[in-house]
PDB file of C-alpha atoms in Angstrom:
ATOM      1  CA  UNK I  15       0.000   0.000   0.000  1.00  0.00           C
ATOM      2  CA  UNK I  16       0.954   3.660  -0.259  1.00  0.00           C
ATOM      3  CA  UNK I  17       2.383   4.013   3.270  1.00  0.00           C
ATOM      4  CA  UNK I  18       4.698   1.045   2.696  1.00  0.00           C
ATOM      5  CA  UNK I  19       5.970   2.459  -0.583  1.00  0.00           C
ATOM      6  CA  UNK I  20       6.561   5.864   1.000  1.00  0.00           C
ATOM      7  CA  UNK I  21       8.398   4.287   3.929  1.00  0.00           C
ATOM      8  CA  UNK I  22      10.603   2.314   1.551  1.00  0.00           C
ATOM      9  CA  UNK I  23      11.390   5.459  -0.413  1.00  0.00           C
ATOM     10  CA  UNK I  24      12.231   7.280   2.831  1.00  0.00           C
ATOM     11  CA  UNK I  25      14.470   4.428   3.996  1.00  0.00           C
ATOM     12  CA  UNK I  26      16.351   4.285   0.690  1.00  0.00           C
ATOM     13  CA  UNK I  27      16.950   8.035   0.852  1.00  0.00           C
ATOM     14  CA  UNK I  28      17.956   7.821   4.514  1.00  0.00           C
ATOM     15  CA  UNK I  29      20.407   4.968   3.924  1.00  0.00           C
ATOM     16  CA  UNK I  30      21.608   6.437   0.597  1.00  0.00           C
ATOM     17  CA  UNK I  31      20.751   3.335  -1.423  1.00  0.00           C
ATOM     18  CA  UNK I  32      18.817   2.796  -4.649  1.00  0.00           C
ATOM     19  CA  UNK I  33      15.957   0.980  -3.003  1.00  0.00           C
ATOM     20  CA  UNK I  34      14.517  -0.579   0.143  1.00  0.00           C
ATOM     21  CA  UNK I  35      12.115  -3.364   1.089  1.00  0.00           C
ATOM     22  CA  UNK I  36      10.153  -3.441   4.341  1.00  0.00           C
ATOM     23  CA  UNK I  37       9.735  -6.672   6.322  1.00  0.00           C
ATOM     24  CA  UNK I  38       7.371  -7.376   9.215  1.00  0.00           C
ATOM     25  CA  UNK I  39      10.180  -7.890  11.758  1.00  0.00           C
ATOM     26  CA  UNK I  40      13.944  -8.084  12.036  1.00  0.00           C
ATOM     27  CA  UNK I  41      13.815 -11.841  12.540  1.00  0.00           C
ATOM     28  CA  UNK I  42      11.770 -12.245   9.352  1.00  0.00           C
ATOM     29  CA  UNK I  43      14.194 -10.034   7.440  1.00  0.00           C
ATOM     30  CA  UNK I  44      17.253 -12.076   8.379  1.00  0.00           C
ATOM     31  CA  UNK I  45      15.499 -15.404   7.852  1.00  0.00           C
ATOM     32  CA  UNK I  46      14.249 -14.157   4.480  1.00  0.00           C
ATOM     33  CA  UNK I  47      17.202 -12.298   2.978  1.00  0.00           C
ATOM     34  CA  UNK I  48      19.936 -14.884   3.549  1.00  0.00           C
ATOM     35  CA  UNK I  49      18.048 -17.954   2.225  1.00  0.00           C
ATOM     36  CA  UNK I  50      16.975 -15.931  -0.821  1.00  0.00           C
ATOM     37  CA  UNK I  51      20.603 -15.167  -1.700  1.00  0.00           C
ATOM     38  CA  UNK I  52      22.403 -18.340  -0.648  1.00  0.00           C
ATOM     39  CA  UNK I  53      21.925 -22.096  -1.135  1.00  0.00           C
ATOM     40  CA  UNK I  54      23.632 -25.391  -0.336  1.00  0.00           C
ATOM     41  CA  UNK I  55      26.394 -24.596  -2.819  1.00  0.00           C
ATOM     42  CA  UNK I  56      27.273 -21.326  -1.035  1.00  0.00           C
ATOM     43  CA  UNK I  57      29.338 -20.336   2.003  1.00  0.00           C
ATOM     44  CA  UNK I  58      28.296 -17.811   4.640  1.00  0.00           C
ATOM     45  CA  UNK I  59      30.955 -16.336   6.906  1.00  0.00           C
ATOM     46  CA  UNK I  60      29.383 -15.116  10.139  1.00  0.00           C
ATOM     47  CA  UNK I  61      30.851 -13.350  13.166  1.00  0.00           C
ATOM     48  CA  UNK I  62      30.679 -15.698  16.150  1.00  0.00           C
ATOM     49  CA  UNK I  63      28.567 -13.187  18.120  1.00  0.00           C
ATOM     50  CA  UNK I  64      26.034 -12.391  15.406  1.00  0.00           C
ATOM     51  CA  UNK I  65      22.359 -12.241  16.372  1.00  0.00           C
ATOM     52  CA  UNK I  66      20.425 -15.524  16.537  1.00  0.00           C
ATOM     53  CA  UNK I  67      18.184 -14.449  13.642  1.00  0.00           C
ATOM     54  CA  UNK I  68      21.243 -14.308  11.374  1.00  0.00           C
ATOM     55  CA  UNK I  69      22.237 -17.836  12.379  1.00  0.00           C
ATOM     56  CA  UNK I  70      18.694 -19.078  11.765  1.00  0.00           C
ATOM     57  CA  UNK I  71      18.702 -17.424   8.348  1.00  0.00           C
ATOM     58  CA  UNK I  72      21.940 -19.195   7.441  1.00  0.00           C
ATOM     59  CA  UNK I  73      20.581 -22.556   8.633  1.00  0.00           C
ATOM     60  CA  UNK I  74      17.442 -22.082   6.523  1.00  0.00           C
ATOM     61  CA  UNK I  75      19.573 -21.289   3.469  1.00  0.00           C
ATOM     62  CA  UNK I  76      21.359 -24.679   3.775  1.00  0.00           C
ATOM     63  CA  UNK I  77      24.609 -22.891   2.951  1.00  0.00           C
ATOM     64  CA  UNK I  78      27.832 -23.941   4.610  1.00  0.00           C
ATOM     65  CA  UNK I  79      28.213 -21.863   7.789  1.00  0.00           C
ATOM     66  CA  UNK I  80      31.707 -20.767   8.791  1.00  0.00           C
ATOM     67  CA  UNK I  81      31.841 -18.776  12.035  1.00  0.00           C
ATOM     68  CA  UNK I  82      34.907 -16.596  12.449  1.00  0.00           C
ATOM     69  CA  UNK I  83      36.140 -15.423  15.893  1.00  0.00           C
ATOM     70  CA  UNK I  84      34.439 -12.246  17.039  1.00  0.00           C
ATOM     71  CA  UNK I  85      35.675  -9.166  15.147  1.00  0.00           C
ATOM     72  CA  UNK I  86      38.806 -11.055  14.057  1.00  0.00           C
ATOM     73  CA  UNK I  87      39.488  -9.832  10.529  1.00  0.00           C
ATOM     74  CA  UNK I  88      42.761 -11.741  10.263  1.00  0.00           C
ATOM     75  CA  UNK I  89      40.907 -15.017  10.904  1.00  0.00           C
ATOM     76  CA  UNK I  90      38.272 -13.949   8.373  1.00  0.00           C
ATOM     77  CA  UNK I  91      40.982 -13.265   5.802  1.00  0.00           C
ATOM     78  CA  UNK I  92      42.496 -16.727   6.321  1.00  0.00           C
ATOM     79  CA  UNK I  93      39.107 -18.374   5.802  1.00  0.00           C
ATOM     80  CA  UNK I  94      38.374 -16.366   2.657  1.00  0.00           C
ATOM     81  CA  UNK I  95      41.843 -17.053   1.270  1.00  0.00           C
ATOM     82  CA  UNK I  96      41.233 -20.809   1.384  1.00  0.00           C
ATOM     83  CA  UNK I  97      37.826 -20.724  -0.335  1.00  0.00           C
ATOM     84  CA  UNK I  98      37.601 -21.348  -4.111  1.00  0.00           C
ATOM     85  CA  UNK I  99      37.307 -18.158  -6.112  1.00  0.00           C
ATOM     86  CA  UNK I 100      34.243 -19.537  -7.875  1.00  0.00           C
ATOM     87  CA  UNK I 101      32.357 -20.267  -4.627  1.00  0.00           C
ATOM     88  CA  UNK I 102      29.482 -17.890  -3.863  1.00  0.00           C
ATOM     89  CA  UNK I 103      30.359 -16.199  -0.585  1.00  0.00           C
ATOM     90  CA  UNK I 104      28.477 -13.939   1.828  1.00  0.00           C
ATOM     91  CA  UNK I 105      29.976 -12.190   4.840  1.00  0.00           C
ATOM     92  CA  UNK I 106      27.401 -11.261   7.487  1.00  0.00           C
ATOM     93  CA  UNK I 107      28.028  -9.148  10.571  1.00  0.00           C
ATOM     94  CA  UNK I 108      26.174  -7.061  13.103  1.00  0.00           C
ATOM     95  CA  UNK I 109      27.507  -3.503  13.098  1.00  0.00           C
ATOM     96  CA  UNK I 110      26.816  -3.068  16.826  1.00  0.00           C
ATOM     97  CA  UNK I 111      26.696  -6.330  18.763  1.00  0.00           C
ATOM     98  CA  UNK I 112      23.554  -6.581  20.836  1.00  0.00           C
ATOM     99  CA  UNK I 113      24.996  -8.245  23.927  1.00  0.00           C
ATOM    100  CA  UNK I 114      28.491  -6.704  24.006  1.00  0.00           C
ATOM    101  CA  UNK I 115      27.843  -3.165  22.774  1.00  0.00           C
ATOM    102  CA  UNK I 116      30.976  -3.079  20.628  1.00  0.00           C
ATOM    103  CA  UNK I 117      31.316  -2.208  16.938  1.00  0.00           C
ATOM    104  CA  UNK I 118      32.342  -4.424  14.051  1.00  0.00           C
ATOM    105  CA  UNK I 119      35.663  -3.594  12.306  1.00  0.00           C
ATOM    106  CA  UNK I 120      33.634  -2.681   9.250  1.00  0.00           C
ATOM    107  CA  UNK I 121      36.308  -0.936   7.163  1.00  0.00           C
ATOM    108  CA  UNK I 122      38.495  -4.024   7.243  1.00  0.00           C
ATOM    109  CA  UNK I 123      35.546  -6.328   6.498  1.00  0.00           C
ATOM    110  CA  UNK I 124      34.571  -4.209   3.482  1.00  0.00           C
ATOM    111  CA  UNK I 125      38.142  -4.433   2.178  1.00  0.00           C
ATOM    112  CA  UNK I 126      38.128  -8.222   2.559  1.00  0.00           C
ATOM    113  CA  UNK I 127      34.766  -8.555   0.818  1.00  0.00           C
ATOM    114  CA  UNK I 128      36.168  -6.708  -2.182  1.00  0.00           C
ATOM    115  CA  UNK I 129      39.483  -8.563  -2.258  1.00  0.00           C
ATOM    116  CA  UNK I 130      37.862 -11.995  -2.153  1.00  0.00           C
ATOM    117  CA  UNK I 131      34.717 -11.134  -4.163  1.00  0.00           C
ATOM    118  CA  UNK I 132      32.250 -11.886  -1.370  1.00  0.00           C
ATOM    119  CA  UNK I 133      28.890 -10.212  -0.885  1.00  0.00           C
ATOM    120  CA  UNK I 134      28.575  -8.242   2.344  1.00  0.00           C
ATOM    121  CA  UNK I 135      25.460  -7.960   4.484  1.00  0.00           C
ATOM    122  CA  UNK I 136      25.313  -5.919   7.684  1.00  0.00           C
ATOM    123  CA  UNK I 137      22.709  -5.905  10.447  1.00  0.00           C
ATOM    124  CA  UNK I 138      22.344  -2.327  11.712  1.00  0.00           C
ATOM    125  CA  UNK I 139      19.600  -3.101  14.255  1.00  0.00           C
ATOM    126  CA  UNK I 140      21.496  -1.620  17.218  1.00  0.00           C
ATOM    127  CA  UNK I 141      23.316   1.114  15.272  1.00  0.00           C
ATOM    128  CA  UNK I 142      20.335   2.543  13.364  1.00  0.00           C
ATOM    129  CA  UNK I 143      19.326   5.921  14.774  1.00  0.00           C
ATOM    130  CA  UNK I 144      22.319   5.920  17.133  1.00  0.00           C
ATOM    131  CA  UNK I 145      25.473   6.196  15.034  1.00  0.00           C
ATOM    132  CA  UNK I 146      26.284   8.535  12.165  1.00  0.00           C
ATOM    133  CA  UNK I 147      25.656  12.241  11.723  1.00  0.00           C
ATOM    134  CA  UNK I 148      22.028  11.607  10.765  1.00  0.00           C
ATOM    135  CA  UNK I 149      21.549   8.312  12.606  1.00  0.00           C
ATOM    136  CA  UNK I 150      22.054   6.060   9.593  1.00  0.00           C
ATOM    137  CA  UNK I 151      24.204   3.626  11.562  1.00  0.00           C
ATOM    138  CA  UNK I 152      27.826   2.502  11.460  1.00  0.00           C
ATOM    139  CA  UNK I 153      27.770   2.317   7.649  1.00  0.00           C
ATOM    140  CA  UNK I 154      26.936   6.021   7.516  1.00  0.00           C
ATOM    141  CA  UNK I 155      29.384   6.899  10.305  1.00  0.00           C
ATOM    142  CA  UNK I 156      32.242   5.330   8.322  1.00  0.00           C
ATOM    143  CA  UNK I 157      31.022   6.507   4.903  1.00  0.00           C
ATOM    144  CA  UNK I 158      30.822   2.972   3.525  1.00  0.00           C
ATOM    145  CA  UNK I 159      27.322   3.000   2.030  1.00  0.00           C
ATOM    146  CA  UNK I 160      28.142   2.224  -1.629  1.00  0.00           C
ATOM    147  CA  UNK I 161      30.518  -0.567  -0.582  1.00  0.00           C
ATOM    148  CA  UNK I 162      27.993  -2.623   1.413  1.00  0.00           C
ATOM    149  CA  UNK I 163      25.708  -4.857  -0.649  1.00  0.00           C
ATOM    150  CA  UNK I 164      22.861  -5.316   1.843  1.00  0.00           C
ATOM    151  CA  UNK I 165      22.028  -3.058   4.768  1.00  0.00           C
ATOM    152  CA  UNK I 166      19.462  -4.667   7.019  1.00  0.00           C
ATOM    153  CA  UNK I 167      18.063  -3.151  10.192  1.00  0.00           C
ATOM    154  CA  UNK I 168      15.018  -2.902  12.430  1.00  0.00           C
ATOM    155  CA  UNK I 169      12.482  -0.201  13.197  1.00  0.00           C
ATOM    156  CA  UNK I 170      11.817  -1.559  16.694  1.00  0.00           C
ATOM    157  CA  UNK I 171      14.870  -0.163  18.508  1.00  0.00           C
ATOM    158  CA  UNK I 172      15.772   3.528  18.199  1.00  0.00           C
ATOM    159  CA  UNK I 173      12.819   4.161  15.873  1.00  0.00           C
ATOM    160  CA  UNK I 174      10.405   2.922  18.542  1.00  0.00           C
ATOM    161  CA  UNK I 175       8.118   1.334  15.957  1.00  0.00           C
ATOM    162  CA  UNK I 176       8.026  -2.170  14.468  1.00  0.00           C
ATOM    163  CA  UNK I 177       9.265  -3.921  11.364  1.00  0.00           C
ATOM    164  CA  UNK I 178      12.540  -4.085   9.478  1.00  0.00           C
ATOM    165  CA  UNK I 179      14.160  -3.200   6.183  1.00  0.00           C
ATOM    166  CA  UNK I 180      16.611  -4.381   3.556  1.00  0.00           C
ATOM    167  CA  UNK I 181      18.370  -1.561   1.704  1.00  0.00           C
ATOM    168  CA  UNK I 182      20.433  -1.998  -1.438  1.00  0.00           C
ATOM    169  CA  UNK I 183      20.029  -1.939  -5.198  1.00  0.00           C
ATOM    170  CA  UNK I 184      16.734  -2.007  -7.057  1.00  0.00           C
ATOM    171  CA  UNK I 185      17.731  -5.412  -8.425  1.00  0.00           C
ATOM    172  CA  UNK I 186      18.124  -6.687  -4.845  1.00  0.00           C
ATOM    173  CA  UNK I 187      14.671  -5.381  -3.904  1.00  0.00           C
ATOM    174  CA  UNK I 188      12.999  -6.918  -6.944  1.00  0.00           C
ATOM    175  CA  UNK I 189      14.759 -10.213  -6.330  1.00  0.00           C
ATOM    176  CA  UNK I 190      13.728 -10.365  -2.656  1.00  0.00           C
ATOM    177  CA  UNK I 191      10.102  -9.581  -3.531  1.00  0.00           C
ATOM    178  CA  UNK I 192      10.064 -12.689  -5.700  1.00  0.00           C
ATOM    179  CA  UNK I 193      12.340 -14.982  -3.698  1.00  0.00           C
ATOM    180  CA  UNK I 194      12.239 -14.095   0.022  1.00  0.00           C
ATOM    181  CA  UNK I 195       9.769 -16.477   1.663  1.00  0.00           C
ATOM    182  CA  UNK I 196       9.349 -14.512   4.903  1.00  0.00           C
ATOM    183  CA  UNK I 197       8.296 -11.514   2.809  1.00  0.00           C
ATOM    184  CA  UNK I 198       6.004 -13.397   0.424  1.00  0.00           C
ATOM    185  CA  UNK I 199       4.167 -15.720   2.821  1.00  0.00           C
ATOM    186  CA  UNK I 200       3.171 -13.415   5.667  1.00  0.00           C
ATOM    187  CA  UNK I 201       1.042 -10.384   6.414  1.00  0.00           C
ATOM    188  CA  UNK I 202       2.611  -7.006   5.685  1.00  0.00           C
ATOM    189  CA  UNK I 203       3.326  -4.393   8.321  1.00  0.00           C
ATOM    190  CA  UNK I 204       0.095  -2.497   9.179  1.00  0.00           C
ATOM    191  CA  UNK I 205      -0.029   0.795   7.231  1.00  0.00           C
ATOM    192  CA  UNK I 206      -0.351   2.788  10.480  1.00  0.00           C
ATOM    193  CA  UNK I 207       2.996   1.418  11.648  1.00  0.00           C
ATOM    194  CA  UNK I 208       4.539   2.330   8.313  1.00  0.00           C
ATOM    195  CA  UNK I 209       3.385   5.904   8.839  1.00  0.00           C
ATOM    196  CA  UNK I 210       4.687   5.867  12.432  1.00  0.00           C
ATOM    197  CA  UNK I 211       8.055   4.659  11.174  1.00  0.00           C
ATOM    198  CA  UNK I 212       8.169   7.484   8.628  1.00  0.00           C
ATOM    199  CA  UNK I 213       7.618   9.986  11.445  1.00  0.00           C
ATOM    200  CA  UNK I 214      10.336   8.270  13.492  1.00  0.00           C
ATOM    201  CA  UNK I 215      12.763   8.555  10.572  1.00  0.00           C
ATOM    202  CA  UNK I 216      12.217  12.302  10.466  1.00  0.00           C
ATOM    203  CA  UNK I 217      12.846  12.588  14.212  1.00  0.00           C
ATOM    204  CA  UNK I 218      16.013  10.496  13.864  1.00  0.00           C
ATOM    205  CA  UNK I 219      17.287  12.574  10.937  1.00  0.00           C
ATOM    206  CA  UNK I 220      16.902  15.777  12.974  1.00  0.00           C
ATOM    207  CA  UNK I 221      17.983  14.153  16.234  1.00  0.00           C
ATOM    208  CA  UNK I 222      21.618  15.250  16.440  1.00  0.00           C
ATOM    209  CA  UNK I 223      21.209  16.757  19.948  1.00  0.00           C
ATOM    210  CA  UNK I 224      19.518  13.570  21.171  1.00  0.00           C
ATOM    211  CA  UNK I 225      22.359  11.426  19.790  1.00  0.00           C
ATOM    212  CA  UNK I 226      24.971  13.631  21.450  1.00  0.00           C
ATOM    213  CA  UNK I 227      23.123  13.439  24.779  1.00  0.00           C
ATOM    214  CA  UNK I 228      22.820   9.679  24.395  1.00  0.00           C
ATOM    215  CA  UNK I 229      26.557   9.284  23.832  1.00  0.00           C
ATOM    216  CA  UNK I 230      27.319  11.567  26.778  1.00  0.00           C
ATOM    217  CA  UNK I 231      25.089   9.459  29.024  1.00  0.00           C
ATOM    218  CA  UNK I 232      26.668   6.227  27.770  1.00  0.00           C
ATOM    219  CA  UNK I 233      30.240   7.501  28.195  1.00  0.00           C
ATOM    220  CA  UNK I 234      29.526   8.814  31.701  1.00  0.00           C
ATOM    221  CA  UNK I 235      27.792   5.657  32.891  1.00  0.00           C
ATOM    222  CA  UNK I 236      30.403   3.336  31.389  1.00  0.00           C
ATOM    223  CA  UNK I 237      33.276   5.265  33.002  1.00  0.00           C
ATOM    224  CA  UNK I 238      31.572   5.335  36.409  1.00  0.00           C
ATOM    225  CA  UNK I 239      30.732   1.628  36.284  1.00  0.00           C
ATOM    226  CA  UNK I 240      34.355   0.848  35.448  1.00  0.00           C
ATOM    227  CA  UNK I 241      35.448   3.062  38.361  1.00  0.00           C
ATOM    228  CA  UNK I 242      33.364   0.843  40.640  1.00  0.00           C
ATOM    229  CA  UNK I 243      35.483  -2.112  39.511  1.00  0.00           C
ATOM    230  CA  UNK I 244      33.035  -3.717  37.083  1.00  0.00           C
ATOM    231  CA  UNK I 245      34.041  -5.069  33.680  1.00  0.00           C
ATOM    232  CA  UNK I 246      32.050  -3.448  30.840  1.00  0.00           C
ATOM    233  CA  UNK I 247      33.818  -5.622  28.265  1.00  0.00           C
ATOM    234  CA  UNK I 248      34.516  -3.795  24.969  1.00  0.00           C
ATOM    235  CA  UNK I 249      31.386  -1.651  24.913  1.00  0.00           C
ATOM    236  CA  UNK I 250      31.620   1.676  23.098  1.00  0.00           C
ATOM    237  CA  UNK I 251      27.892   2.282  22.537  1.00  0.00           C
ATOM    238  CA  UNK I 252      24.755   2.810  24.671  1.00  0.00           C
ATOM    239  CA  UNK I 253      24.609  -0.982  25.172  1.00  0.00           C
ATOM    240  CA  UNK I 254      26.721  -1.509  28.302  1.00  0.00           C
ATOM    241  CA  UNK I 255      27.248  -5.030  29.651  1.00  0.00           C
ATOM    242  CA  UNK I 256      28.464  -5.725  33.169  1.00  0.00           C
ATOM    243  CA  UNK I 257      30.328  -9.023  33.126  1.00  0.00           C
ATOM    244  CA  UNK I 258      29.187 -11.354  35.917  1.00  0.00           C
ATOM    245  CA  UNK I 259      30.026 -14.769  34.373  1.00  0.00           C
ATOM    246  CA  UNK I 260      27.887 -16.824  36.765  1.00  0.00           C
ATOM    247  CA  UNK I 261      24.229 -16.959  35.602  1.00  0.00           C
ATOM    248  CA  UNK I 262      22.805 -17.486  39.103  1.00  0.00           C
ATOM    249  CA  UNK I 263      24.660 -14.423  40.384  1.00  0.00           C
ATOM    250  CA  UNK I 264      23.551 -12.382  37.383  1.00  0.00           C
ATOM    251  CA  UNK I 265      19.893 -13.263  38.027  1.00  0.00           C
ATOM    252  CA  UNK I 266      20.253 -12.422  41.732  1.00  0.00           C
ATOM    253  CA  UNK I 267      21.795  -9.030  40.931  1.00  0.00           C
ATOM    254  CA  UNK I 268      19.034  -8.254  38.450  1.00  0.00           C
ATOM    255  CA  UNK I 269      16.406  -9.167  41.051  1.00  0.00           C
ATOM    256  CA  UNK I 270      17.977  -6.928  43.719  1.00  0.00           C
ATOM    257  CA  UNK I 271      18.064  -3.998  41.317  1.00  0.00           C
ATOM    258  CA  UNK I 272      14.440  -4.570  40.313  1.00  0.00           C
ATOM    259  CA  UNK I 273      13.443  -4.485  43.986  1.00  0.00           C
ATOM    260  CA  UNK I 274      14.823  -0.930  43.991  1.00  0.00           C
ATOM    261  CA  UNK I 275      12.797  -0.012  40.910  1.00  0.00           C
ATOM    262  CA  UNK I 276      15.687  -0.375  38.461  1.00  0.00           C
ATOM    263  CA  UNK I 277      15.218  -2.788  35.549  1.00  0.00           C
ATOM    264  CA  UNK I 278      18.520  -4.232  34.361  1.00  0.00           C
ATOM    265  CA  UNK I 279      18.119  -7.494  32.491  1.00  0.00           C
ATOM    266  CA  UNK I 280      20.297 -10.494  33.275  1.00  0.00           C
ATOM    267  CA  UNK I 281      21.594 -12.217  30.143  1.00  0.00           C
ATOM    268  CA  UNK I 282      22.652 -15.843  30.444  1.00  0.00           C
ATOM    269  CA  UNK I 283      23.187 -18.930  28.278  1.00  0.00           C
ATOM    270  CA  UNK I 284      22.020 -19.849  25.701  1.00  0.00           C
ATOM    271  CA  UNK I 285      21.716 -16.162  24.677  1.00  0.00           C
ATOM    272  CA  UNK I 286      25.427 -15.732  25.455  1.00  0.00           C
ATOM    273  CA  UNK I 287      28.155 -18.396  25.716  1.00  0.00           C
ATOM    274  CA  UNK I 288      28.593 -20.388  28.922  1.00  0.00           C
ATOM    275  CA  UNK I 289      30.698 -18.466  31.442  1.00  0.00           C
ATOM    276  CA  UNK I 290      29.811 -15.025  30.035  1.00  0.00           C
ATOM    277  CA  UNK I 291      26.556 -14.195  31.879  1.00  0.00           C
ATOM    278  CA  UNK I 292      26.092 -10.475  32.388  1.00  0.00           C
ATOM    279  CA  UNK I 293      23.832  -7.607  33.241  1.00  0.00           C
ATOM    280  CA  UNK I 294      22.874  -5.684  30.117  1.00  0.00           C
ATOM    281  CA  UNK I 295      22.228  -1.967  30.473  1.00  0.00           C
ATOM    282  CA  UNK I 296      20.720   0.107  27.682  1.00  0.00           C
ATOM    283  CA  UNK I 297      21.117   3.863  28.148  1.00  0.00           C
ATOM    284  CA  UNK I 298      18.620   6.354  26.753  1.00  0.00           C
ATOM    285  CA  UNK I 299      19.013  10.019  25.825  1.00  0.00           C
ATOM    286  CA  UNK I 300      16.133  10.812  28.185  1.00  0.00           C
ATOM    287  CA  UNK I 301      17.878   9.370  31.243  1.00  0.00           C
ATOM    288  CA  UNK I 302      18.737  12.193  33.622  1.00  0.00           C
ATOM    289  CA  UNK I 303      21.890  12.518  35.688  1.00  0.00           C
ATOM    290  CA  UNK I 304      19.747  11.604  38.683  1.00  0.00           C
ATOM    291  CA  UNK I 305      18.646   8.405  36.935  1.00  0.00           C
ATOM    292  CA  UNK I 306      22.215   7.388  36.147  1.00  0.00           C
ATOM    293  CA  UNK I 307      23.493   8.175  39.635  1.00  0.00           C
ATOM    294  CA  UNK I 308      20.636   6.222  41.188  1.00  0.00           C
ATOM    295  CA  UNK I 309      21.782   3.147  39.259  1.00  0.00           C
ATOM    296  CA  UNK I 310      25.419   3.740  40.204  1.00  0.00           C
ATOM    297  CA  UNK I 311      24.527   4.013  43.898  1.00  0.00           C
ATOM    298  CA  UNK I 312      22.576   0.765  43.652  1.00  0.00           C
ATOM    299  CA  UNK I 313      25.518  -0.978  41.979  1.00  0.00           C
ATOM    300  CA  UNK I 314      27.837   0.071  44.806  1.00  0.00           C
ATOM    301  CA  UNK I 315      26.005  -2.129  47.297  1.00  0.00           C
ATOM    302  CA  UNK I 316      25.303  -5.167  45.109  1.00  0.00           C
TER     303      UNK I 316
END
């Protein structure tokens, strides 16, 4: 319908691509895009910490899955070097990792995709609206738009709406319309949500002050948590993990915080590997200094 077409046009303009296709959710996008592009004769190279929906998409494609160590571009290069030049290859990576809050080494990955003639797909779910001058994500922040084949992301995080998108060439869009099963065989996003997402895009585009405030809040909270002796891993974004390791302890800490009116989710296996349970904080631009200090005071006595 009209609202969907307008949203897709807005997304293509926002992400500086030829075209865009809207999916009903991020999970449906990843489980639809990858199987449409790859088959049992293909190889998909996936960062070890990629989102579960990416892994499920690869499994559905029946392609050979090769997981490279997290953010390790040298290991990725070695894998690519040993693959036949004629083999269809796809590199897939989150741009901001949802449980660690760190960024992918995207410049290096782009270079490798070109050198070894592999397609490149990025999942901008946790970078969209947050990174880049206009909130376009890590691809925009690094100026890599034309060099990334498929930009996927969700409208349910910073945009505060629902649904997802695939941005790329017009050929890609036309192909997915005819080949992507999770697009073809499901109900489309309600038109009202498409309109809401268009409004959110406008807010994001003009939201430079909000992004700066968000980064200030994240930097302050991360530094103060580290000063308390906690390990925030390699976070550099508003997703801030506190490494706990033991899942029982992580659940107990989350419960004690909730009793004080502070919701900090405990993340444990199988969402993260065994031995890496954590508390996962997500900072917002609307959090006040009082809010952040209240959390810090609560952490002091955990």
